[in-house]
Structure formats: structure tokens, C-alpha cells
């Protein structure tokens, strides 16, 4: 069945090899079944946005031969929509305003889970006004959230115990990624989310949010991360080098190798479009290795 997938980079720096692997996996997964593929720039977290990064990401994707459907969407154009859904959740009693700061919680002895401080719900019943405060989603009644990831298999988390009530809008009025991505995937009609495994746990938060707001849950496929040779995650935060676009063929071939697709060596010397067309024709997601791979940026 055709599906609609997407690639949704944060413009906090240029495209690096780790994000190229995620882009390629989502592209092949959608296109190999004649599905649509959309491009969304996740620029909702304005303090993280680096000037010029989104244009440079789009340019690199174009030079690597990627073809997306329709116009690129920008989260910064959708703030009213996020506002609308946040207020729906507030009116339905799923969300509440919170006056706790990270440091006050630390002083109180609140512990950290995999996604940061496990918020114990101090402000749930305070009925504070939402102006200049963060807004949290109540996880008290959600129990265990489970889903079947197409790479990692069954995955579950007890959100109340392991994450706590999480923020949908920060006190500085910036909408959280969790709210923006859930609204975007729904209104874009995304039925299969393919993204890096660093977001595996986050998908449980997204499923709970989808339940609260009344959206359907897409399929999930989390792609094992690409690490630096020292084992740390290849990311903008760890200073991953921008890709070298003059080596497009080698880069795409290397990305296919990381995805277990066994590209023939001669593939590196054909055009990026031809490499992508080979990748779509030969795409087999069951070959994606579950373990993380390492990458040395010597290209
Ligand atoms: N914006 C995220 C990133 O650049 C990806 C989010 C997603 O695919 O849901 O890592």
C-alpha cells in the first residue's frame, strides 16, 4: 500500500552523515512502495535554529538527488495550529500550567530518566493561569504505552513512571517538538514515520499525545544511529562534519552500506539520481542492522 513518509530535519546545523542516513531510509521506504515523501523543516525551537542551515540542508538534499513532493513545510508557519491544539488539550483537561523550574525540581530531589527529569506532577491540581508558564501533558492515566517498531520490534514505556508529565509549550512560549511533530504528522497525512533511533522513546510520548488529541498513530521505524569512531552519536552536538557534497556518490553509497543494502562498489561512480533509483529498486528494510554502526568522516 502506498504510504506517505517524510524527512524532518532541525536546522540547527548543516546536513551530516547521520541525518543523511535517516533521510535516505525514509525516502527509500516511501518511494519503494510508490508512496509520497515530504520535507519539513523543524524550526519551531527558534533558539536552536542556525541562520542559513535550512537552505543549506535543502541544497544538499537536492544535490544528492532527493525529490520531495509539494512544497517544503516549515514549523514556524504553523504556530497558530499548535496554539489551537494546545488549547483544545487545555480545555479538555489533558494539560495544565506549571510553575516549576528545572532547578527547583533538582533541589526537590526529582530524579532523571532517559528523557530528563521525571516530573512528579506538582502543579497538576494548582489550576495556574497559563501565561508565561510551561504547559505539561498529564501522563497520570496513560499507563504503559507500547508499539511495534519495524526495526526494534515491541517497545514499551510506562510514561508516568519513566518520563512524567512532559512539556508541550515552554515558559518562553516556544512549542515543544513533541506537540509540533504530532500535529504536523497528522495534518501532513504521514502514515509512516522513519527517523533516527535517538527518538525511539519519544515515540511513546507522541502516541500518548495522539491518543489525547484524537489523532491516529502512524507506523514507526527507527533507524539505528550512526556513531563516531569513539562510539558517541554522530550529531550536530558532537560536532559532526557537514557532508562534502562533491563526494555525493561515495556518501550515498556509504549511507546505503550503513543501512545494510549491499550497494555494489561501482554504484559510487554513477549520478546521485541513479544511485537513489538503484536504492529504491533494491530497498529491503529487513536488511537494516539493528546495532549502531560507526562512521569515520574521512571522505
Ligand atoms: N527534527 C529531528 C532531527 O533533526 C527529527 C524529528 C523527527 O523525525 O521526528 O533529528
mmCIF file of C-alpha atoms and ligand atoms in Angstrom:
data_model
loop_
_atom_site.group_PDB
_atom_site.id
_atom_site.type_symbol
_atom_site.label_atom_id
_atom_site.label_comp_id
_atom_site.label_asym_id
_atom_site.label_seq_id
_atom_site.Cartn_x
_atom_site.Cartn_y
_atom_site.Cartn_z
ATOM 1 C CA UNK A 1 0.000 0.000 0.000
ATOM 2 C CA UNK A 2 1.437 3.440 -0.844
ATOM 3 C CA UNK A 3 2.433 5.392 2.188
ATOM 4 C CA UNK A 4 3.355 8.947 2.980
ATOM 5 C CA UNK A 5 6.667 9.404 4.680
ATOM 6 C CA UNK A 6 8.744 12.430 5.493
ATOM 7 C CA UNK A 7 12.139 13.751 6.437
ATOM 8 C CA UNK A 8 12.043 16.430 9.110
ATOM 9 C CA UNK A 9 15.463 17.943 9.850
ATOM 10 C CA UNK A 10 16.047 20.549 12.545
ATOM 11 C CA UNK A 11 18.005 23.431 11.006
ATOM 12 C CA UNK A 12 20.473 23.614 13.876
ATOM 13 C CA UNK A 13 23.394 22.966 11.528
ATOM 14 C CA UNK A 14 24.199 21.585 8.090
ATOM 15 C CA UNK A 15 23.272 18.085 6.933
ATOM 16 C CA UNK A 16 25.676 15.479 8.330
ATOM 17 C CA UNK A 17 26.119 11.810 7.570
ATOM 18 C CA UNK A 18 23.792 10.644 10.382
ATOM 19 C CA UNK A 19 20.899 12.734 9.092
ATOM 20 C CA UNK A 20 21.624 11.675 5.514
ATOM 21 C CA UNK A 21 21.178 8.030 6.592
ATOM 22 C CA UNK A 22 17.774 8.892 8.136
ATOM 23 C CA UNK A 23 16.740 10.843 5.027
ATOM 24 C CA UNK A 24 17.742 8.004 2.742
ATOM 25 C CA UNK A 25 15.926 5.363 4.799
ATOM 26 C CA UNK A 26 12.683 7.355 4.884
ATOM 27 C CA UNK A 27 12.986 8.126 1.161
ATOM 28 C CA UNK A 28 13.527 4.510 0.108
ATOM 29 C CA UNK A 29 10.865 3.221 2.488
ATOM 30 C CA UNK A 30 8.250 5.541 0.945
ATOM 31 C CA UNK A 31 9.330 5.518 -2.696
ATOM 32 C CA UNK A 32 9.873 1.748 -2.921
ATOM 33 C CA UNK A 33 6.103 1.438 -2.407
ATOM 34 C CA UNK A 34 5.197 4.337 -4.699
ATOM 35 C CA UNK A 35 4.499 6.413 -1.596
ATOM 36 C CA UNK A 36 4.812 10.155 -1.121
ATOM 37 C CA UNK A 37 7.775 11.773 0.576
ATOM 38 C CA UNK A 38 7.513 15.175 2.227
ATOM 39 C CA UNK A 39 10.113 17.519 3.560
ATOM 40 C CA UNK A 40 9.535 19.512 6.718
ATOM 41 C CA UNK A 41 11.925 21.921 8.363
ATOM 42 C CA UNK A 42 11.552 21.597 12.138
ATOM 43 C CA UNK A 43 12.348 25.155 13.091
ATOM 44 C CA UNK A 44 9.887 25.507 15.972
ATOM 45 C CA UNK A 45 12.658 25.683 18.572
ATOM 46 C CA UNK A 46 13.856 29.099 17.433
ATOM 47 C CA UNK A 47 16.841 29.415 19.815
ATOM 48 C CA UNK A 48 18.344 26.285 18.190
ATOM 49 C CA UNK A 49 17.874 27.476 14.614
ATOM 50 C CA UNK A 50 21.112 28.412 12.869
ATOM 51 C CA UNK A 51 20.811 31.042 10.169
ATOM 52 C CA UNK A 52 21.230 29.591 6.699
ATOM 53 C CA UNK A 53 21.058 25.966 7.871
ATOM 54 C CA UNK A 54 17.684 25.143 6.329
ATOM 55 C CA UNK A 55 18.724 26.472 2.918
ATOM 56 C CA UNK A 56 21.965 24.543 3.091
ATOM 57 C CA UNK A 57 20.125 21.316 4.053
ATOM 58 C CA UNK A 58 17.686 21.752 1.147
ATOM 59 C CA UNK A 59 20.525 22.454 -1.274
ATOM 60 C CA UNK A 60 22.420 19.367 -0.156
ATOM 61 C CA UNK A 61 19.338 17.155 -0.442
ATOM 62 C CA UNK A 62 18.716 18.476 -3.934
ATOM 63 C CA UNK A 63 22.330 17.879 -4.976
ATOM 64 C CA UNK A 64 22.087 14.363 -3.545
ATOM 65 C CA UNK A 65 19.211 13.711 -5.940
ATOM 66 C CA UNK A 66 16.297 13.647 -3.464
ATOM 67 C CA UNK A 67 12.926 14.687 -4.898
ATOM 68 C CA UNK A 68 10.184 15.637 -2.461
ATOM 69 C CA UNK A 69 6.504 16.107 -3.133
ATOM 70 C CA UNK A 70 4.911 19.531 -2.935
ATOM 71 C CA UNK A 71 6.365 22.480 -1.101
ATOM 72 C CA UNK A 72 8.706 22.247 1.847
ATOM 73 C CA UNK A 73 6.799 22.984 5.061
ATOM 74 C CA UNK A 74 8.181 24.983 7.980
ATOM 75 C CA UNK A 75 7.022 24.575 11.555
ATOM 76 C CA UNK A 76 7.460 28.313 12.053
ATOM 77 C CA UNK A 77 4.475 28.773 9.667
ATOM 78 C CA UNK A 78 2.230 26.601 11.812
ATOM 79 C CA UNK A 79 2.305 28.281 15.210
ATOM 80 C CA UNK A 80 -1.421 29.054 15.129
ATOM 81 C CA UNK A 81 -2.204 25.432 14.547
ATOM 82 C CA UNK A 82 -0.064 24.365 17.532
ATOM 83 C CA UNK A 83 -1.819 27.021 19.612
ATOM 84 C CA UNK A 84 -5.209 25.649 18.585
ATOM 85 C CA UNK A 85 -4.407 22.055 19.564
ATOM 86 C CA UNK A 86 -2.727 23.089 22.793
ATOM 87 C CA UNK A 87 -5.871 24.968 23.779
ATOM 88 C CA UNK A 88 -8.041 22.030 22.850
ATOM 89 C CA UNK A 89 -5.936 19.883 25.200
ATOM 90 C CA UNK A 90 -6.103 22.507 27.948
ATOM 91 C CA UNK A 91 -9.884 22.793 27.599
ATOM 92 C CA UNK A 92 -10.264 19.030 27.735
ATOM 93 C CA UNK A 93 -8.212 18.879 30.930
ATOM 94 C CA UNK A 94 -5.294 16.897 29.453
ATOM 95 C CA UNK A 95 -2.822 19.725 30.061
ATOM 96 C CA UNK A 96 -2.038 22.162 32.834
ATOM 97 C CA UNK A 97 0.221 25.120 33.517
ATOM 98 C CA UNK A 98 3.315 24.508 35.595
ATOM 99 C CA UNK A 99 5.499 26.927 37.534
ATOM 100 C CA UNK A 100 8.320 24.532 38.421
ATOM 101 C CA UNK A 101 11.768 25.227 37.047
ATOM 102 C CA UNK A 102 14.403 22.648 36.342
ATOM 103 C CA UNK A 103 16.497 23.911 39.240
ATOM 104 C CA UNK A 104 13.591 23.896 41.726
ATOM 105 C CA UNK A 105 12.878 20.303 40.741
ATOM 106 C CA UNK A 106 16.529 19.405 41.149
ATOM 107 C CA UNK A 107 16.536 20.938 44.639
ATOM 108 C CA UNK A 108 13.456 18.897 45.439
ATOM 109 C CA UNK A 109 15.390 15.746 44.539
ATOM 110 C CA UNK A 110 13.461 14.897 41.354
ATOM 111 C CA UNK A 111 15.356 12.141 39.540
ATOM 112 C CA UNK A 112 16.312 11.851 35.876
ATOM 113 C CA UNK A 113 15.019 9.225 33.475
ATOM 114 C CA UNK A 114 16.144 8.542 29.891
ATOM 115 C CA UNK A 115 14.474 11.750 28.711
ATOM 116 C CA UNK A 116 15.463 14.039 31.579
ATOM 117 C CA UNK A 117 13.730 14.915 34.860
ATOM 118 C CA UNK A 118 10.743 12.699 35.683
ATOM 119 C CA UNK A 119 8.208 15.362 36.540
ATOM 120 C CA UNK A 120 6.136 14.233 39.520
ATOM 121 C CA UNK A 121 3.025 16.332 38.759
ATOM 122 C CA UNK A 122 3.432 19.030 41.458
ATOM 123 C CA UNK A 123 1.282 21.569 39.598
ATOM 124 C CA UNK A 124 -1.416 19.212 38.316
ATOM 125 C CA UNK A 125 -4.055 20.455 40.708
ATOM 126 C CA UNK A 126 -2.920 24.053 41.182
ATOM 127 C CA UNK A 127 -5.039 25.436 38.345
ATOM 128 C CA UNK A 128 -2.463 28.102 37.480
ATOM 129 C CA UNK A 129 -3.020 30.523 34.631
ATOM 130 C CA UNK A 130 -1.069 29.509 31.538
ATOM 131 C CA UNK A 131 0.508 32.906 30.795
ATOM 132 C CA UNK A 132 4.323 32.808 30.960
ATOM 133 C CA UNK A 133 4.286 29.276 32.330
ATOM 134 C CA UNK A 134 5.111 25.976 30.771
ATOM 135 C CA UNK A 135 2.247 23.682 29.787
ATOM 136 C CA UNK A 136 2.534 19.978 30.557
ATOM 137 C CA UNK A 137 0.601 16.964 29.347
ATOM 138 C CA UNK A 138 -0.763 14.808 32.134
ATOM 139 C CA UNK A 139 0.518 11.213 31.961
ATOM 140 C CA UNK A 140 -1.208 10.107 35.150
ATOM 141 C CA UNK A 141 -3.769 7.897 33.441
ATOM 142 C CA UNK A 142 -1.809 6.646 30.450
ATOM 143 C CA UNK A 143 -0.234 3.520 31.906
ATOM 144 C CA UNK A 144 2.104 1.630 29.593
ATOM 145 C CA UNK A 145 2.407 2.806 26.014
ATOM 146 C CA UNK A 146 3.538 0.060 23.625
ATOM 147 C CA UNK A 147 4.143 -0.045 19.904
ATOM 148 C CA UNK A 148 5.684 -2.315 17.317
ATOM 149 C CA UNK A 149 8.739 -0.688 15.790
ATOM 150 C CA UNK A 150 9.621 -2.029 12.365
ATOM 151 C CA UNK A 151 13.294 -2.408 13.307
ATOM 152 C CA UNK A 152 13.356 -2.733 17.108
ATOM 153 C CA UNK A 153 10.163 -4.777 17.470
ATOM 154 C CA UNK A 154 7.971 -4.449 20.572
ATOM 155 C CA UNK A 155 8.818 -1.344 22.569
ATOM 156 C CA UNK A 156 7.044 -0.035 25.630
ATOM 157 C CA UNK A 157 7.347 2.523 28.370
ATOM 158 C CA UNK A 158 5.349 3.457 31.412
ATOM 159 C CA UNK A 159 5.241 7.194 30.847
ATOM 160 C CA UNK A 160 4.085 8.260 34.304
ATOM 161 C CA UNK A 161 6.899 6.293 35.971
ATOM 162 C CA UNK A 162 9.663 6.748 33.395
ATOM 163 C CA UNK A 163 9.032 10.201 31.900
ATOM 164 C CA UNK A 164 6.404 12.051 33.930
ATOM 165 C CA UNK A 165 4.190 14.847 32.631
ATOM 166 C CA UNK A 166 6.066 16.350 29.711
ATOM 167 C CA UNK A 167 6.163 19.892 28.374
ATOM 168 C CA UNK A 168 4.151 20.859 25.278
ATOM 169 C CA UNK A 169 4.913 24.553 25.448
ATOM 170 C CA UNK A 170 7.807 26.031 27.348
ATOM 171 C CA UNK A 171 7.552 29.034 29.656
ATOM 172 C CA UNK A 172 9.272 31.135 26.949
ATOM 173 C CA UNK A 173 6.217 30.301 24.755
ATOM 174 C CA UNK A 174 8.177 28.032 22.408
ATOM 175 C CA UNK A 175 6.130 24.972 21.428
ATOM 176 C CA UNK A 176 7.860 21.716 22.211
ATOM 177 C CA UNK A 177 8.976 19.385 19.430
ATOM 178 C CA UNK A 178 6.539 16.747 20.771
ATOM 179 C CA UNK A 179 3.472 18.890 20.112
ATOM 180 C CA UNK A 180 4.703 20.234 16.775
ATOM 181 C CA UNK A 181 5.710 16.860 15.341
ATOM 182 C CA UNK A 182 2.464 15.142 16.348
ATOM 183 C CA UNK A 183 0.326 17.903 14.824
ATOM 184 C CA UNK A 184 2.489 18.052 11.690
ATOM 185 C CA UNK A 185 2.456 14.313 11.066
ATOM 186 C CA UNK A 186 -1.326 14.301 11.403
ATOM 187 C CA UNK A 187 -2.055 17.264 9.150
ATOM 188 C CA UNK A 188 0.512 16.122 6.584
ATOM 189 C CA UNK A 189 -1.179 12.701 6.475
ATOM 190 C CA UNK A 190 2.041 10.886 7.405
ATOM 191 C CA UNK A 191 1.320 7.220 7.950
ATOM 192 C CA UNK A 192 4.871 6.006 8.385
ATOM 193 C CA UNK A 193 7.479 7.812 10.445
ATOM 194 C CA UNK A 194 11.060 6.765 9.687
ATOM 195 C CA UNK A 195 13.652 8.537 11.837
ATOM 196 C CA UNK A 196 16.731 8.036 13.994
ATOM 197 C CA UNK A 197 16.671 5.637 16.952
ATOM 198 C CA UNK A 198 17.510 8.505 19.314
ATOM 199 C CA UNK A 199 13.767 9.220 19.091
ATOM 200 C CA UNK A 200 12.574 5.686 19.927
ATOM 201 C CA UNK A 201 11.464 6.566 23.482
ATOM 202 C CA UNK A 202 9.958 9.827 22.255
ATOM 203 C CA UNK A 203 7.521 7.859 20.102
ATOM 204 C CA UNK A 204 5.772 6.666 23.294
ATOM 205 C CA UNK A 205 5.210 10.315 24.236
ATOM 206 C CA UNK A 206 3.887 11.001 20.759
ATOM 207 C CA UNK A 207 1.473 8.066 20.896
ATOM 208 C CA UNK A 208 0.062 9.255 24.215
ATOM 209 C CA UNK A 209 -0.338 12.759 22.807
ATOM 210 C CA UNK A 210 -2.051 11.360 19.684
ATOM 211 C CA UNK A 211 -4.479 9.480 21.948
ATOM 212 C CA UNK A 212 -5.278 12.602 23.977
ATOM 213 C CA UNK A 213 -5.874 14.806 20.965
ATOM 214 C CA UNK A 214 -7.710 12.152 18.926
ATOM 215 C CA UNK A 215 -5.173 11.532 16.122
ATOM 216 C CA UNK A 216 -4.349 8.188 14.618
ATOM 217 C CA UNK A 217 -0.912 6.640 15.276
ATOM 218 C CA UNK A 218 1.404 6.178 12.296
ATOM 219 C CA UNK A 219 3.722 3.193 11.848
ATOM 220 C CA UNK A 220 7.192 3.732 13.265
ATOM 221 C CA UNK A 221 10.591 2.679 12.012
ATOM 222 C CA UNK A 222 13.602 3.871 13.982
ATOM 223 C CA UNK A 223 16.929 3.689 12.211
ATOM 224 C CA UNK A 224 19.954 2.635 14.297
ATOM 225 C CA UNK A 225 22.233 5.573 14.900
ATOM 226 C CA UNK A 226 25.492 6.189 13.187
ATOM 227 C CA UNK A 227 28.235 6.768 15.722
ATOM 228 C CA UNK A 228 31.599 8.452 15.580
ATOM 229 C CA UNK A 229 34.546 6.084 15.722
ATOM 230 C CA UNK A 230 34.754 6.718 19.505
ATOM 231 C CA UNK A 231 31.175 5.411 19.902
ATOM 232 C CA UNK A 232 29.458 8.762 20.526
ATOM 233 C CA UNK A 233 26.431 9.656 18.405
ATOM 234 C CA UNK A 234 27.216 11.429 15.154
ATOM 235 C CA UNK A 235 25.239 14.634 15.553
ATOM 236 C CA UNK A 236 25.465 18.365 15.269
ATOM 237 C CA UNK A 237 26.002 18.484 19.053
ATOM 238 C CA UNK A 238 29.078 16.231 18.828
ATOM 239 C CA UNK A 239 30.443 18.389 16.025
ATOM 240 C CA UNK A 240 29.675 16.068 13.077
ATOM 241 C CA UNK A 241 31.233 17.479 9.930
ATOM 242 C CA UNK A 242 28.871 18.743 7.255
ATOM 243 C CA UNK A 243 28.707 16.322 4.345
ATOM 244 C CA UNK A 244 31.027 17.021 1.425
ATOM 245 C CA UNK A 245 28.644 17.352 -1.458
ATOM 246 C CA UNK A 246 31.355 16.929 -4.118
ATOM 247 C CA UNK A 247 31.522 13.302 -2.921
ATOM 248 C CA UNK A 248 27.779 12.705 -3.356
ATOM 249 C CA UNK A 249 28.218 9.250 -4.905
ATOM 250 C CA UNK A 250 30.503 7.920 -2.159
ATOM 251 C CA UNK A 251 28.278 9.439 0.524
ATOM 252 C CA UNK A 252 25.108 7.823 -0.795
ATOM 253 C CA UNK A 253 26.851 4.500 -1.269
ATOM 254 C CA UNK A 254 28.245 4.678 2.251
ATOM 255 C CA UNK A 255 24.800 5.546 3.632
ATOM 256 C CA UNK A 256 23.366 2.504 1.832
ATOM 257 C CA UNK A 257 26.110 0.347 3.359
ATOM 258 C CA UNK A 258 25.157 1.609 6.827
ATOM 259 C CA UNK A 259 21.582 0.611 6.024
ATOM 260 C CA UNK A 260 22.709 -2.914 5.117
ATOM 261 C CA UNK A 261 21.630 -2.584 1.483
ATOM 262 C CA UNK A 262 24.819 -4.024 -0.079
ATOM 263 C CA UNK A 263 25.367 -1.445 -2.826
ATOM 264 C CA UNK A 264 27.865 -2.599 -5.477
ATOM 265 C CA UNK A 265 31.160 -0.603 -5.448
ATOM 266 C CA UNK A 266 30.638 0.746 -8.974
ATOM 267 C CA UNK A 267 27.469 2.496 -7.771
ATOM 268 C CA UNK A 268 29.581 5.300 -6.288
ATOM 269 C CA UNK A 269 30.536 6.477 -9.780
ATOM 270 C CA UNK A 270 27.050 6.980 -11.238
ATOM 271 C CA UNK A 271 24.904 10.079 -10.696
ATOM 272 C CA UNK A 272 23.103 10.639 -7.349
ATOM 273 C CA UNK A 273 19.714 10.204 -9.072
ATOM 274 C CA UNK A 274 20.814 6.834 -10.473
ATOM 275 C CA UNK A 275 22.068 5.742 -7.056
ATOM 276 C CA UNK A 276 18.748 6.658 -5.478
ATOM 277 C CA UNK A 277 16.863 4.842 -8.173
ATOM 278 C CA UNK A 278 19.015 1.719 -7.542
ATOM 279 C CA UNK A 279 18.364 2.135 -3.816
ATOM 280 C CA UNK A 280 14.586 2.323 -4.299
ATOM 281 C CA UNK A 281 14.536 -0.698 -6.622
ATOM 282 C CA UNK A 282 16.649 -2.808 -4.238
ATOM 283 C CA UNK A 283 15.292 -1.498 -0.919
ATOM 284 C CA UNK A 284 14.915 -4.192 1.715
ATOM 285 C CA UNK A 285 14.273 -2.789 5.188
ATOM 286 C CA UNK A 286 14.763 -6.249 6.752
ATOM 287 C CA UNK A 287 18.492 -5.839 5.981
ATOM 288 C CA UNK A 288 18.900 -2.760 8.187
ATOM 289 C CA UNK A 289 21.239 -3.810 11.008
ATOM 290 C CA UNK A 290 19.729 -3.351 14.463
ATOM 291 C CA UNK A 291 23.049 -2.459 16.046
ATOM 292 C CA UNK A 292 24.544 1.001 15.744
ATOM 293 C CA UNK A 293 27.230 1.479 13.117
ATOM 294 C CA UNK A 294 30.343 3.617 13.194
ATOM 295 C CA UNK A 295 31.437 6.114 10.643
ATOM 296 C CA UNK A 296 34.720 7.799 10.082
ATOM 297 C CA UNK A 297 34.397 11.047 8.210
ATOM 298 C CA UNK A 298 37.393 10.640 6.005
ATOM 299 C CA UNK A 299 35.538 11.138 2.740
HETATM 300 N N1 LIG B 1 13.989 17.127 13.753
HETATM 301 C C1 LIG B 1 14.535 15.895 14.211
HETATM 302 C C2 LIG B 1 16.024 15.836 13.885
HETATM 303 O O1 LIG B 1 16.510 16.627 13.083
HETATM 304 C C3 LIG B 1 13.830 14.702 13.617
HETATM 305 C C4 LIG B 1 12.452 14.599 14.159
HETATM 306 C C5 LIG B 1 11.569 13.522 13.547
HETATM 307 O O2 LIG B 1 11.940 12.944 12.515
HETATM 308 O O3 LIG B 1 10.512 13.315 14.107
HETATM 309 O O4 LIG B 1 16.698 14.993 14.430
#
